[in-house]
Coordinates of C-alpha atoms and ligand atoms in Angstrom, one line a residue:
M1 CA -18.3 10.4 8.0
N2 CA -21.8 10.1 6.6
P3 CA -21.6 10.7 2.8
Q4 CA -24.5 13.1 3.0
E5 CA -22.5 15.2 5.5
S6 CA -19.7 15.6 3.0
T7 CA -19.0 19.1 1.8
R8 CA -17.3 17.8 -1.4
P9 CA -19.1 17.8 -4.7
P10 CA -19.4 14.2 -5.9
R11 CA -16.3 13.4 -8.0
R12 CA -15.3 10.2 -9.6
V13 CA -11.9 8.6 -9.1
L14 CA -10.4 5.4 -10.6
V15 CA -8.7 3.1 -8.1
T16 CA -6.5 0.5 -9.8
G17 CA -5.9 -2.4 -7.5
G18 CA -8.7 -1.2 -5.3
A19 CA -9.7 -4.8 -4.2
G20 CA -6.3 -5.2 -2.7
F21 CA -5.1 -4.5 0.8
I22 CA -4.3 -0.8 0.7
G23 CA -6.6 0.1 -2.2
S24 CA -9.7 -1.3 -0.4
H25 CA -9.1 0.7 2.7
T26 CA -8.4 3.9 0.7
S27 CA -11.6 3.2 -1.3
V28 CA -13.6 3.2 1.9
L29 CA -12.2 6.6 2.9
L30 CA -12.8 8.0 -0.6
L31 CA -16.4 6.8 -0.5
E32 CA -16.9 8.2 3.0
A33 CA -15.5 11.6 1.8
G34 CA -18.1 11.8 -0.9
Y35 CA -16.1 10.6 -4.0
D36 CA -17.6 8.1 -6.4
V37 CA -15.1 5.2 -6.8
L38 CA -14.5 3.0 -9.8
I39 CA -12.2 0.0 -8.9
L40 CA -10.3 -1.7 -11.6
D41 CA -8.6 -4.9 -10.4
N42 CA -7.7 -8.2 -12.1
L43 CA -8.1 -10.1 -8.8
S44 CA -4.7 -11.7 -9.2
N45 CA -4.1 -11.0 -5.4
S46 CA -7.6 -10.3 -4.1
T47 CA -11.2 -11.5 -4.4
V48 CA -14.5 -9.9 -5.6
E49 CA -15.9 -10.3 -2.1
V50 CA -13.7 -7.3 -1.0
V51 CA -16.0 -5.0 -3.1
A52 CA -19.0 -6.0 -1.1
A53 CA -17.0 -5.5 2.1
I54 CA -16.1 -2.0 1.0
E55 CA -19.8 -1.3 0.5
R56 CA -20.7 -2.7 3.9
V57 CA -18.1 -0.5 5.6
A58 CA -18.5 2.7 3.6
G59 CA -22.3 2.5 3.2
R60 CA -21.9 3.1 -0.5
R61 CA -21.0 0.8 -3.3
P62 CA -17.9 1.3 -5.5
D63 CA -18.3 0.4 -9.2
F64 CA -16.1 -2.5 -10.0
V65 CA -14.5 -3.7 -13.2
C66 CA -12.5 -6.9 -13.3
G67 CA -9.7 -6.2 -15.7
D68 CA -6.0 -5.5 -16.1
V69 CA -4.4 -2.1 -16.0
R70 CA -2.2 -3.1 -18.9
D71 CA -5.4 -3.4 -21.1
G72 CA -5.2 0.1 -22.8
A73 CA -8.5 -0.4 -24.7
L74 CA -10.3 -1.2 -21.5
L75 CA -8.9 1.9 -19.8
A76 CA -9.9 4.0 -22.8
R77 CA -13.5 2.7 -22.5
L78 CA -13.6 3.4 -18.8
F79 CA -12.3 7.0 -19.3
A80 CA -14.7 7.6 -22.1
R81 CA -17.7 6.3 -20.1
S82 CA -17.6 8.8 -17.3
A83 CA -15.4 11.8 -16.3
I84 CA -12.7 10.8 -13.9
A85 CA -11.0 13.4 -11.7
A86 CA -8.0 11.5 -10.5
V87 CA -6.4 8.0 -10.5
F88 CA -5.0 6.2 -7.5
H89 CA -2.7 3.5 -8.9
F90 CA -2.3 0.6 -6.5
A91 CA -2.3 -2.2 -9.0
G92 CA 1.0 -4.0 -9.1
L93 CA 3.0 -7.0 -7.8
K94 CA 4.6 -6.4 -4.4
S95 CA 6.8 -9.3 -3.2
V96 CA 10.5 -8.6 -2.9
A97 CA 11.3 -12.3 -2.9
E98 CA 9.1 -13.1 -5.9
S99 CA 10.6 -10.3 -7.8
L100 CA 14.1 -11.8 -7.5
A101 CA 12.7 -15.1 -9.0
A102 CA 10.5 -13.5 -11.7
P103 CA 11.9 -10.0 -12.5
L104 CA 10.2 -9.8 -15.9
D105 CA 6.8 -10.2 -14.3
Y106 CA 7.5 -7.3 -12.0
Y107 CA 8.8 -5.0 -14.7
A108 CA 6.0 -6.0 -17.1
N109 CA 3.2 -5.6 -14.6
N110 CA 4.5 -2.7 -12.5
V111 CA 6.4 -0.6 -15.1
G112 CA 4.4 -1.8 -18.1
G113 CA 1.0 -1.2 -16.3
T114 CA 2.0 2.3 -15.4
I115 CA 3.0 3.2 -18.9
V116 CA -0.3 2.0 -20.4
L117 CA -2.2 3.8 -17.6
C118 CA -0.4 7.1 -18.1
R119 CA -0.8 6.9 -21.9
E120 CA -4.5 6.4 -21.6
M121 CA -4.8 9.1 -18.9
A122 CA -3.1 11.6 -21.2
E123 CA -5.4 10.6 -24.1
A124 CA -8.3 11.3 -21.9
S125 CA -6.8 14.6 -20.7
L126 CA -6.6 13.2 -17.2
H127 CA -3.4 14.3 -15.4
T128 CA -3.9 13.7 -11.6
L129 CA -2.2 10.6 -10.3
V130 CA -1.4 9.2 -6.9
F131 CA 1.1 6.4 -7.2
S132 CA 1.9 3.6 -4.7
S133 CA 5.7 3.6 -4.4
S134 CA 7.8 2.0 -1.7
A135 CA 10.6 2.6 0.8
T136 CA 12.5 -0.1 -1.1
V137 CA 13.6 2.6 -3.6
Y138 CA 16.1 3.8 -1.0
S139 CA 19.7 2.6 -0.7
A140 CA 20.2 -0.1 1.9
S141 CA 23.6 1.4 2.8
H142 CA 22.1 4.7 4.0
A143 CA 21.2 4.8 7.7
P144 CA 17.6 5.6 8.6
P145 CA 15.7 7.8 9.0
L146 CA 15.2 7.9 5.3
S147 CA 14.2 11.3 3.8
E148 CA 13.0 11.8 0.3
S149 CA 16.4 13.1 -0.6
S150 CA 18.2 10.1 0.8
P151 CA 20.2 8.1 -1.9
L152 CA 18.1 5.9 -4.1
D153 CA 19.4 2.4 -4.9
P154 CA 16.9 -0.4 -4.6
A155 CA 18.4 -3.8 -3.8
Q156 CA 15.9 -5.9 -5.8
P157 CA 13.8 -5.9 -9.0
Y158 CA 10.6 -4.9 -7.0
G159 CA 12.2 -1.7 -5.7
R160 CA 13.8 -1.1 -9.1
S161 CA 10.4 -1.4 -10.8
K162 CA 9.1 1.3 -8.4
L163 CA 12.1 3.6 -9.0
M164 CA 11.7 3.1 -12.8
I165 CA 8.1 4.2 -12.4
E166 CA 9.0 7.2 -10.3
T167 CA 11.6 8.2 -12.9
L168 CA 9.1 7.9 -15.8
L169 CA 6.5 9.8 -13.8
G170 CA 9.0 12.6 -13.1
D171 CA 9.9 12.7 -16.8
L172 CA 6.2 12.9 -17.7
A173 CA 5.5 15.8 -15.4
A174 CA 8.4 17.6 -16.9
T175 CA 6.9 17.3 -20.4
D176 CA 3.5 18.7 -19.6
P177 CA 2.6 21.1 -16.8
R178 CA -0.9 19.7 -16.5
W179 CA 0.4 16.6 -14.7
A180 CA 0.1 16.5 -11.0
I181 CA 1.6 13.3 -9.6
A182 CA 2.4 12.2 -6.0
S183 CA 4.5 9.2 -5.6
L184 CA 3.8 8.0 -2.1
R185 CA 6.7 5.9 -0.6
Y186 CA 5.1 3.5 1.8
F187 CA 7.1 2.0 4.6
N188 CA 5.5 -1.1 6.1
P189 CA 1.7 -1.0 5.9
A190 CA -0.1 -3.3 8.4
G191 CA -3.3 -3.6 10.4
A192 CA -6.8 -3.6 9.1
H193 CA -10.0 -1.6 9.2
E194 CA -11.2 -1.1 12.8
T195 CA -14.6 -2.8 12.0
G196 CA -12.8 -6.1 11.2
A197 CA -14.6 -6.2 7.9
L198 CA -11.5 -5.4 5.7
G199 CA -7.9 -6.4 6.0
E200 CA -4.9 -8.1 4.3
R201 CA -5.5 -11.5 2.8
P202 CA -2.7 -12.4 0.5
K203 CA -3.0 -15.4 -1.7
G204 CA -0.3 -18.0 -1.0
I205 CA 2.3 -17.7 1.7
P206 CA 2.4 -14.1 3.2
N207 CA 5.5 -12.1 2.5
N208 CA 4.7 -9.6 5.2
L209 CA 5.1 -10.3 8.9
M210 CA 1.7 -9.3 10.2
P211 CA -0.5 -11.6 8.0
Y212 CA 2.0 -14.4 8.7
L213 CA 1.7 -13.7 12.5
C214 CA -2.1 -13.8 12.2
Q215 CA -2.0 -17.1 10.4
V216 CA 0.3 -18.7 13.0
A217 CA -2.0 -17.4 15.8
C218 CA -5.1 -19.0 14.2
G219 CA -3.3 -22.3 13.6
E220 CA -3.0 -22.0 9.8
R221 CA 0.8 -22.1 10.0
P222 CA 2.7 -24.1 12.6
E223 CA 5.2 -21.4 13.6
L224 CA 6.7 -18.0 12.8
I225 CA 10.0 -18.0 11.1
V226 CA 12.1 -14.9 12.0
H227 CA 14.2 -14.3 8.9
G228 CA 17.6 -13.5 10.4
N229 CA 18.7 -12.5 13.9
D230 CA 22.2 -11.4 13.0
Y231 CA 21.4 -7.9 11.6
P232 CA 23.3 -5.0 13.1
T233 CA 20.3 -4.0 15.2
P234 CA 19.8 -4.0 19.0
D235 CA 18.0 -7.5 19.0
G236 CA 19.5 -8.7 15.7
T237 CA 16.2 -8.7 13.8
G238 CA 15.2 -6.4 11.1
I239 CA 13.7 -3.0 12.0
R240 CA 10.8 -1.6 10.0
D241 CA 8.4 1.4 10.2
Y242 CA 5.0 -0.2 10.6
I243 CA 2.2 2.1 9.5
H244 CA -1.5 1.4 10.1
V245 CA -3.3 0.9 6.8
M246 CA -6.0 3.4 7.8
D247 CA -3.4 6.1 8.5
L248 CA -1.8 5.3 5.1
A249 CA -5.2 5.5 3.4
Q250 CA -5.8 8.9 5.0
G251 CA -2.5 10.0 3.5
H252 CA -3.8 9.3 0.0
L253 CA -6.7 11.7 0.5
A254 CA -4.3 14.3 1.8
A255 CA -2.1 13.8 -1.3
L256 CA -5.1 14.3 -3.6
D257 CA -6.0 17.5 -1.9
Y258 CA -2.4 18.7 -2.3
L259 CA -2.3 17.9 -6.0
E260 CA -5.3 20.1 -6.7
T261 CA -3.1 23.1 -6.2
H262 CA 0.4 21.7 -6.8
P263 CA 1.1 20.4 -10.3
G264 CA 4.4 18.6 -11.1
F265 CA 5.9 15.5 -9.6
I266 CA 6.6 14.9 -5.9
A267 CA 7.8 11.9 -3.9
I268 CA 6.5 11.8 -0.3
N269 CA 7.3 9.2 2.4
L270 CA 4.3 7.7 4.3
G271 CA 5.5 6.2 7.5
T272 CA 5.4 6.9 11.2
G273 CA 9.0 8.0 11.7
R274 CA 9.6 5.1 14.2
G275 CA 11.2 1.8 13.7
Y276 CA 10.3 -1.4 15.5
S277 CA 12.1 -4.7 15.3
V278 CA 10.5 -8.0 14.2
L279 CA 10.6 -9.1 17.8
D280 CA 9.0 -5.9 19.0
L281 CA 6.1 -6.5 16.7
V282 CA 5.8 -10.2 17.6
E283 CA 5.8 -9.3 21.3
A284 CA 3.2 -6.5 20.8
F285 CA 1.0 -9.0 18.9
E286 CA 1.4 -11.6 21.6
R287 CA 0.3 -9.0 24.2
V288 CA -2.8 -8.3 22.2
I289 CA -3.8 -11.9 21.7
G290 CA -2.7 -12.9 25.3
R291 CA -0.4 -15.8 24.4
T292 CA 3.0 -16.5 23.0
L293 CA 3.4 -18.0 19.6
P294 CA 5.8 -20.8 18.4
R295 CA 8.7 -19.2 16.5
R296 CA 12.2 -20.1 15.3
I297 CA 15.0 -18.2 13.7
G298 CA 15.6 -18.9 10.0
P299 CA 18.1 -17.5 7.5
R300 CA 17.9 -14.0 6.2
R301 CA 15.7 -13.5 3.2
P302 CA 17.4 -12.4 0.0
G303 CA 16.7 -8.7 -0.7
D304 CA 15.9 -7.8 3.0
I305 CA 17.8 -5.0 4.7
A306 CA 18.7 -4.4 8.3
A307 CA 16.7 -1.3 9.2
S308 CA 14.4 1.2 7.6
W309 CA 12.2 3.9 8.9
A310 CA 10.9 7.2 7.5
A311 CA 11.7 10.8 7.9
V312 CA 8.1 12.2 7.9
D313 CA 8.7 16.0 7.7
R314 CA 7.7 16.3 4.1
A315 CA 4.3 14.6 4.6
R316 CA 3.6 16.7 7.7
E317 CA 4.6 20.0 6.0
L318 CA 3.1 19.5 2.6
L319 CA 0.1 17.3 3.2
G320 CA -0.6 18.2 6.8
W321 CA -0.7 14.5 7.5
Q322 CA 0.9 12.3 10.1
S323 CA 0.2 8.8 11.4
E324 CA -2.0 8.5 14.4
R325 CA -2.2 4.8 15.3
G326 CA 0.5 2.8 17.0
L327 CA 1.8 -0.7 17.1
E328 CA -1.0 -1.9 19.5
A329 CA -3.8 -0.7 17.2
I330 CA -2.0 -2.3 14.2
C331 CA -1.9 -5.7 16.0
R332 CA -5.4 -5.4 17.5
D333 CA -7.1 -4.5 14.2
A334 CA -5.2 -7.2 12.2
W335 CA -6.2 -9.8 14.8
R336 CA -9.9 -8.6 14.8
W337 CA -9.9 -8.9 11.0
T338 CA -8.4 -12.4 11.3
C339 CA -11.0 -13.5 13.8
T340 CA -14.1 -11.9 12.3
G341 CA -13.8 -10.7 8.8
C342 CA -11.1 -12.7 7.0
P343 CA -12.8 -15.5 5.0
P344 CA -11.4 -19.0 5.7
R345 CA -8.9 -20.2 3.2
S346 CA -10.1 -23.0 0.9
Ligands
NAD401 N1 1.7 -3.8 1.3 C1 3.0 -3.3 1.3 O1 3.8 -3.8 2.1 C2 3.4 -2.3 0.3 C3 4.6 -1.5 0.6 C4 5.0 -0.5 -0.3 C5 4.3 -0.4 -1.5 N2 3.2 -1.1 -1.8 C6 2.5 -1.0 -3.1 O2 1.2 -0.6 -2.9 C7 0.4 -1.1 -3.9 C8 -0.8 -1.9 -3.2 O3 -0.2 -2.9 -2.3 P1 -1.2 -3.9 -1.5 O4 -0.4 -4.3 -0.3 O5 -2.5 -3.3 -1.4 O6 -1.1 -5.1 -2.5 P2 -2.3 -6.1 -3.0 O7 -1.7 -7.2 -3.7 O8 -3.2 -6.4 -1.8 O9 -3.2 -5.2 -3.9 C9 -2.8 -5.0 -5.3 C10 -4.0 -5.2 -6.1 O10 -3.7 -5.0 -7.5 C11 -4.2 -6.0 -8.2 N3 -3.4 -6.1 -9.4 C12 -2.1 -6.5 -9.6 N4 -1.7 -6.4 -10.8 C13 -2.8 -5.9 -11.5 C14 -3.0 -5.5 -12.9 N5 -2.0 -5.6 -13.8 N6 -4.2 -5.0 -13.3 C15 -5.2 -4.8 -12.3 N7 -5.1 -5.2 -11.1 C16 -3.9 -5.7 -10.7 C17 -4.2 -7.3 -7.4 O11 -5.2 -8.2 -7.7 C18 -4.5 -6.7 -6.0 O12 -5.9 -6.6 -5.7 C19 1.3 -2.0 -4.7 O13 1.6 -1.3 -5.9 C20 2.5 -2.3 -3.9 O14 3.6 -2.5 -4.6 C21 2.8 -2.1 -0.9

């Protein structure tokens, strides 16, 4: 949408982690919807070039501050400088495997960062927050589909950091009726912006399947390692609910609209409601690129579970949102990004 066509009055939002994968795509939609966007990102898993790419795609430039969400004095200055209507809190560490090796980093960054952010928001009388949670908060022993009332029992520190944050956000909303907080439990975000100008570019070895597949397809990695083919699933590989990042981004705008009239705390799944196995995704990707890729079966990864997909009724009923794009669009857009937009690795 052309920003001039937007019916919204200009409103400024803070997007922590906005240079990252999901934050950058959401920032594009926010700018296109007429919001002014301030991105705060410490670039620990992204680059400043993403900000220029957001501007190219959206036709408007977000403001950008390189800094850490745990820096309370910085947040206080940002909140004092201009009125902020809401915060989208993407900043955090996200690797399940890394969290097993370095749990303190995960609790310090994810939980510690959210505490500092909420303190400074409260100081600035700012109480609207959309938080990036994860399907890893659910118990691995509960069979999918996973609804928001399914048992919570994360299997690793990453998921536990998300559950701790949800708990503290729920406590916070209970103490002050001005808080309006949506905790969005993402399933498996993948894909890229359809222009090919924005996408996922993790530093180091990708933890997620799609960027790994893209790197194998363009020769950056010799082969795909499928982590386990002895799960109790039809083809033995793990099943996940892959959701296109643009659908996910759209869900954030729907959540913000919802919060305008619904104070309190609510957790909402953002997924497609359909599970695909690792091999389903690999084969869909191979169809899109027109060739097969070298792959071998490796051991299971610690912390991984057999199958996970979302029950999506709450998002549909409360947000009026549902995913629109399928596996093919996810693969096609991720590959276009890899071929056209993704800067070469140094
Ligand atoms: N991608 C997924 O598979 C997935 C799934 C479920 C939930 N999430 C959550 O969604 C959020 C965004 O994920 P993403 O895939 O875009 O990750 P990402 O790593 O691409 O983006 C996170 C951004 O936050 C920044 N950041 C990290 N710590 C920071 C800090 N202390 N201060 C300021 N900036 C900081 C990073 O530099 C990065 O740009 C994360 O909180 C993640 O846990 C992601």
